[in-house]
mmCIF file of C-alpha atoms in Angstrom:
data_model
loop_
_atom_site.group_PDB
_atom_site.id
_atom_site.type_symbol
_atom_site.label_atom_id
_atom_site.label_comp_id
_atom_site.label_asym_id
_atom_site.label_seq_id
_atom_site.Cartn_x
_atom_site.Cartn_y
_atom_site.Cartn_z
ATOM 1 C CA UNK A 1 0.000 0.000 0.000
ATOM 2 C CA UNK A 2 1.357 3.302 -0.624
ATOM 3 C CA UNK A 3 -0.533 6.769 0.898
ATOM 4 C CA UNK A 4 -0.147 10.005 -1.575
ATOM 5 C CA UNK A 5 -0.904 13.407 -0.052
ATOM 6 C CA UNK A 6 -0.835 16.631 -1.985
ATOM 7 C CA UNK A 7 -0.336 20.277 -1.228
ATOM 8 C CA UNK A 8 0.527 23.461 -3.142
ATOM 9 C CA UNK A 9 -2.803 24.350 -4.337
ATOM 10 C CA UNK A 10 -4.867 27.598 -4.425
ATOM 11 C CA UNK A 11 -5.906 30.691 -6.336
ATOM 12 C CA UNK A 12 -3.087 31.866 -8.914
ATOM 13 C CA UNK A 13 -3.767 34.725 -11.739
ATOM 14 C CA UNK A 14 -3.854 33.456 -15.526
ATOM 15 C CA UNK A 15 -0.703 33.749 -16.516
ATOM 16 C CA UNK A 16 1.023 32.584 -13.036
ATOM 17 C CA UNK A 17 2.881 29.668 -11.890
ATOM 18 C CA UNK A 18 1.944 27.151 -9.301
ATOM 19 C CA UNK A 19 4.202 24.034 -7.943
ATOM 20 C CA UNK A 20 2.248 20.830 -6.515
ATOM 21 C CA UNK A 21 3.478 18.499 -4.672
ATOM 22 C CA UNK A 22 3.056 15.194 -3.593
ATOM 23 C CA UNK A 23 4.343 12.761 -0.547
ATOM 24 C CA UNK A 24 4.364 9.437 -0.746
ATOM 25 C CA UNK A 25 4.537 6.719 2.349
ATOM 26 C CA UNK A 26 3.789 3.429 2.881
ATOM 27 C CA UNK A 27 5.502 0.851 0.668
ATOM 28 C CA UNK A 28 7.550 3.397 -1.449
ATOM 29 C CA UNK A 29 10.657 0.815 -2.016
ATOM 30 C CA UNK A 30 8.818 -0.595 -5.088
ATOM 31 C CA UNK A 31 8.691 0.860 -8.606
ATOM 32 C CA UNK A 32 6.315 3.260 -9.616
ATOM 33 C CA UNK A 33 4.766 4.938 -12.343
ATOM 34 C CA UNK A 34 3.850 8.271 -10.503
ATOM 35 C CA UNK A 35 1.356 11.152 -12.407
ATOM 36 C CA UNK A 36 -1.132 13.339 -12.073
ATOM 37 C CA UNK A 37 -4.802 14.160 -13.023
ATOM 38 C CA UNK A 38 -6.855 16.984 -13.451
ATOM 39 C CA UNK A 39 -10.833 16.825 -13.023
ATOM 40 C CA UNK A 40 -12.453 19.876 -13.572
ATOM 41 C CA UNK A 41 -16.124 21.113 -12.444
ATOM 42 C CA UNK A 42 -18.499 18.730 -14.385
ATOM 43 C CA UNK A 43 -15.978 16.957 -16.293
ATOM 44 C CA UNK A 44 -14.168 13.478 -15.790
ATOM 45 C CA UNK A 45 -10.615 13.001 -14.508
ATOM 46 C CA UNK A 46 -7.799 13.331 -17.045
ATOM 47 C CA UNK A 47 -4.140 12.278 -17.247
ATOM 48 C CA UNK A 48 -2.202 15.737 -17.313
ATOM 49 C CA UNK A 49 1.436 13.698 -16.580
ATOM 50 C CA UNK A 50 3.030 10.906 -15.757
ATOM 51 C CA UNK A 51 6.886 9.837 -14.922
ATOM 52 C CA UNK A 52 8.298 6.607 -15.220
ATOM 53 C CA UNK A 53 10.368 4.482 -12.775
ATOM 54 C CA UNK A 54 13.195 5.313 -15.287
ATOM 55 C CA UNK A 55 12.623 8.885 -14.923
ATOM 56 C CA UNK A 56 11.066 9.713 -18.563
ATOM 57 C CA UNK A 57 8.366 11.784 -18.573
ATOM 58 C CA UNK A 58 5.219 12.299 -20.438
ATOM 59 C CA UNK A 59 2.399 14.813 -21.035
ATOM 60 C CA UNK A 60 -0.545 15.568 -22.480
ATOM 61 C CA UNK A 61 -0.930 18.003 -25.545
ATOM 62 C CA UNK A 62 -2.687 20.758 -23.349
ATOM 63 C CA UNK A 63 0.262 20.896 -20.884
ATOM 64 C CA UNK A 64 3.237 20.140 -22.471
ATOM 65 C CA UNK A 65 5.602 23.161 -22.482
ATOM 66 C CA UNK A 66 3.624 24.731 -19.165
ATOM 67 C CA UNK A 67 3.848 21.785 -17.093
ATOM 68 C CA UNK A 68 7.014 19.986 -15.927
ATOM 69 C CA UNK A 69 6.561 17.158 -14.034
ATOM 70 C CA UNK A 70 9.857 15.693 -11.514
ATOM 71 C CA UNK A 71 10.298 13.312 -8.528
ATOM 72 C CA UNK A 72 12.406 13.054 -5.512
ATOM 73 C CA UNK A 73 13.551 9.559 -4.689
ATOM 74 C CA UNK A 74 15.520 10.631 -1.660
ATOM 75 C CA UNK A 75 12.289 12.278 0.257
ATOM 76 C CA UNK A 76 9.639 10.584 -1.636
ATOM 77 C CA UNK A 77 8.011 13.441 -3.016
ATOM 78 C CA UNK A 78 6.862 14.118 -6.554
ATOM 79 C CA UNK A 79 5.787 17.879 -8.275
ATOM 80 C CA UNK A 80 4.585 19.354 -10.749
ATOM 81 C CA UNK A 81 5.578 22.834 -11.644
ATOM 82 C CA UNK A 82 2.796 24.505 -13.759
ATOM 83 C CA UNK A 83 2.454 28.081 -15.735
ATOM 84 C CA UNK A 84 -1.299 28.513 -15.396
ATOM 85 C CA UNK A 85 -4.465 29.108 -18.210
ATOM 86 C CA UNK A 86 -7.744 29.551 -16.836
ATOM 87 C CA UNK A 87 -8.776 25.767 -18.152
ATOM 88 C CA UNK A 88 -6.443 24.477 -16.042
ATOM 89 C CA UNK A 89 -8.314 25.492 -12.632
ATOM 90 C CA UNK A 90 -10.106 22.181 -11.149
ATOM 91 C CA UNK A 91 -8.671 19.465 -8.386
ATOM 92 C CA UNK A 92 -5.556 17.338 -9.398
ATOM 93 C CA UNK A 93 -4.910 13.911 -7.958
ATOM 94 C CA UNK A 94 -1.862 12.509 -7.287
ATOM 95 C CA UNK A 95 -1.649 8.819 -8.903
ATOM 96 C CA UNK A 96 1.042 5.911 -8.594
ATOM 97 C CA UNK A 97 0.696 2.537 -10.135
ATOM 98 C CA UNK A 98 3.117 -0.564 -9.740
ATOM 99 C CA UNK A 99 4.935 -0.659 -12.811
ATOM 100 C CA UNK A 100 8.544 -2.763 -13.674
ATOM 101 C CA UNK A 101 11.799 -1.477 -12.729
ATOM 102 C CA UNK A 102 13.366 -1.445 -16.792
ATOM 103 C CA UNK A 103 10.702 1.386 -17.492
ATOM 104 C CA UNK A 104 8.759 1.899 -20.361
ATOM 105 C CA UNK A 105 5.397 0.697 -19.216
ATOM 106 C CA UNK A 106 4.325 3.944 -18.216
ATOM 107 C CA UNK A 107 3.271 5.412 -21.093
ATOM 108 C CA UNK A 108 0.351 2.852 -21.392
ATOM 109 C CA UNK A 109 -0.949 4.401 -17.910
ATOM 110 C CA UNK A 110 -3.401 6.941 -19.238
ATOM 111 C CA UNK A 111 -7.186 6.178 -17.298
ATOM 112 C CA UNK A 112 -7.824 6.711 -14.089
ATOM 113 C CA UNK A 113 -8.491 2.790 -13.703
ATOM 114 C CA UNK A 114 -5.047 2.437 -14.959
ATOM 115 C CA UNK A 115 -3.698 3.555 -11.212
ATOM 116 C CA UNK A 116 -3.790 2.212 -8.065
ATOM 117 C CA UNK A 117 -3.535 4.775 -5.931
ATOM 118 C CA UNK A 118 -4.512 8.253 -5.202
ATOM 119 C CA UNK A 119 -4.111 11.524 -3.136
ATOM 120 C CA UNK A 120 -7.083 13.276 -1.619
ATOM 121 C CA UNK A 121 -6.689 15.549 -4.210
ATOM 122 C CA UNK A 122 -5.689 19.534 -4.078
ATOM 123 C CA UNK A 123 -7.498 22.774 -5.446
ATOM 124 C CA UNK A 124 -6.080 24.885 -8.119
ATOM 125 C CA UNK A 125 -8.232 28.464 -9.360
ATOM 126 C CA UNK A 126 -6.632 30.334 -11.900
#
């Protein structure tokens, strides 16, 4: 089992920036795919970004260039820097799902049924 908590969120002006981040505990000597998900008012969840036990990372077409997604291995903690639009206010999730050490099988991880586990989840307004 592995527990995800994020923080960093609030209100930022269009145009700002904004860094989540996200502790993990629990069983955190396995290997990970680790990402995060946006769900905004009235809409599903959606895979914003993702990084790999390897270390590659991956985005989606409406963040790539604004977003930058990075993990800690010493303290456990992932983040994700962002340089905010208006579209992009809504809760993001934290999300980790066992994937093998070699890499590579995270860029199948795209649904939310995909991961295993999840953060409460942490409010962004722009």
């Amino acid at each position: 089992q592995v527990q995800l908590v994020e923080s960093g969120g609030g209100p930022v002006q269009a145009g700002g920036s904004l860094r989540l981040s996200c502790t993990a505990s629990g069983d955190t000597g396995g290997s990970y795919c680790m990402g995060w998900f946006h769900q905004a008012p009235g809409k599903e969840r959606e895979w914003v970004a993702s990084i790999d036990s390897d270390g590659t990372t991956r985005y989606s077409a409406s963040v790539k260039g604004r977003f930058t997604i990075s993990k800690d291995n010493a303290t456990n903690t992932l983040a994700l820097q962002m340089s905010l639009k208006p579209e992009d206010s809504g809760v993001y999730y934290c999300t980790a799902a066992p994937v093998p050490r070699s890499g590579g099988y995270c860029g199948f991880l795209k649904a939310p049924g995909d991961f295993s586990y999840w953060g409460q989840g942490t409010q962004v307004t722009v």
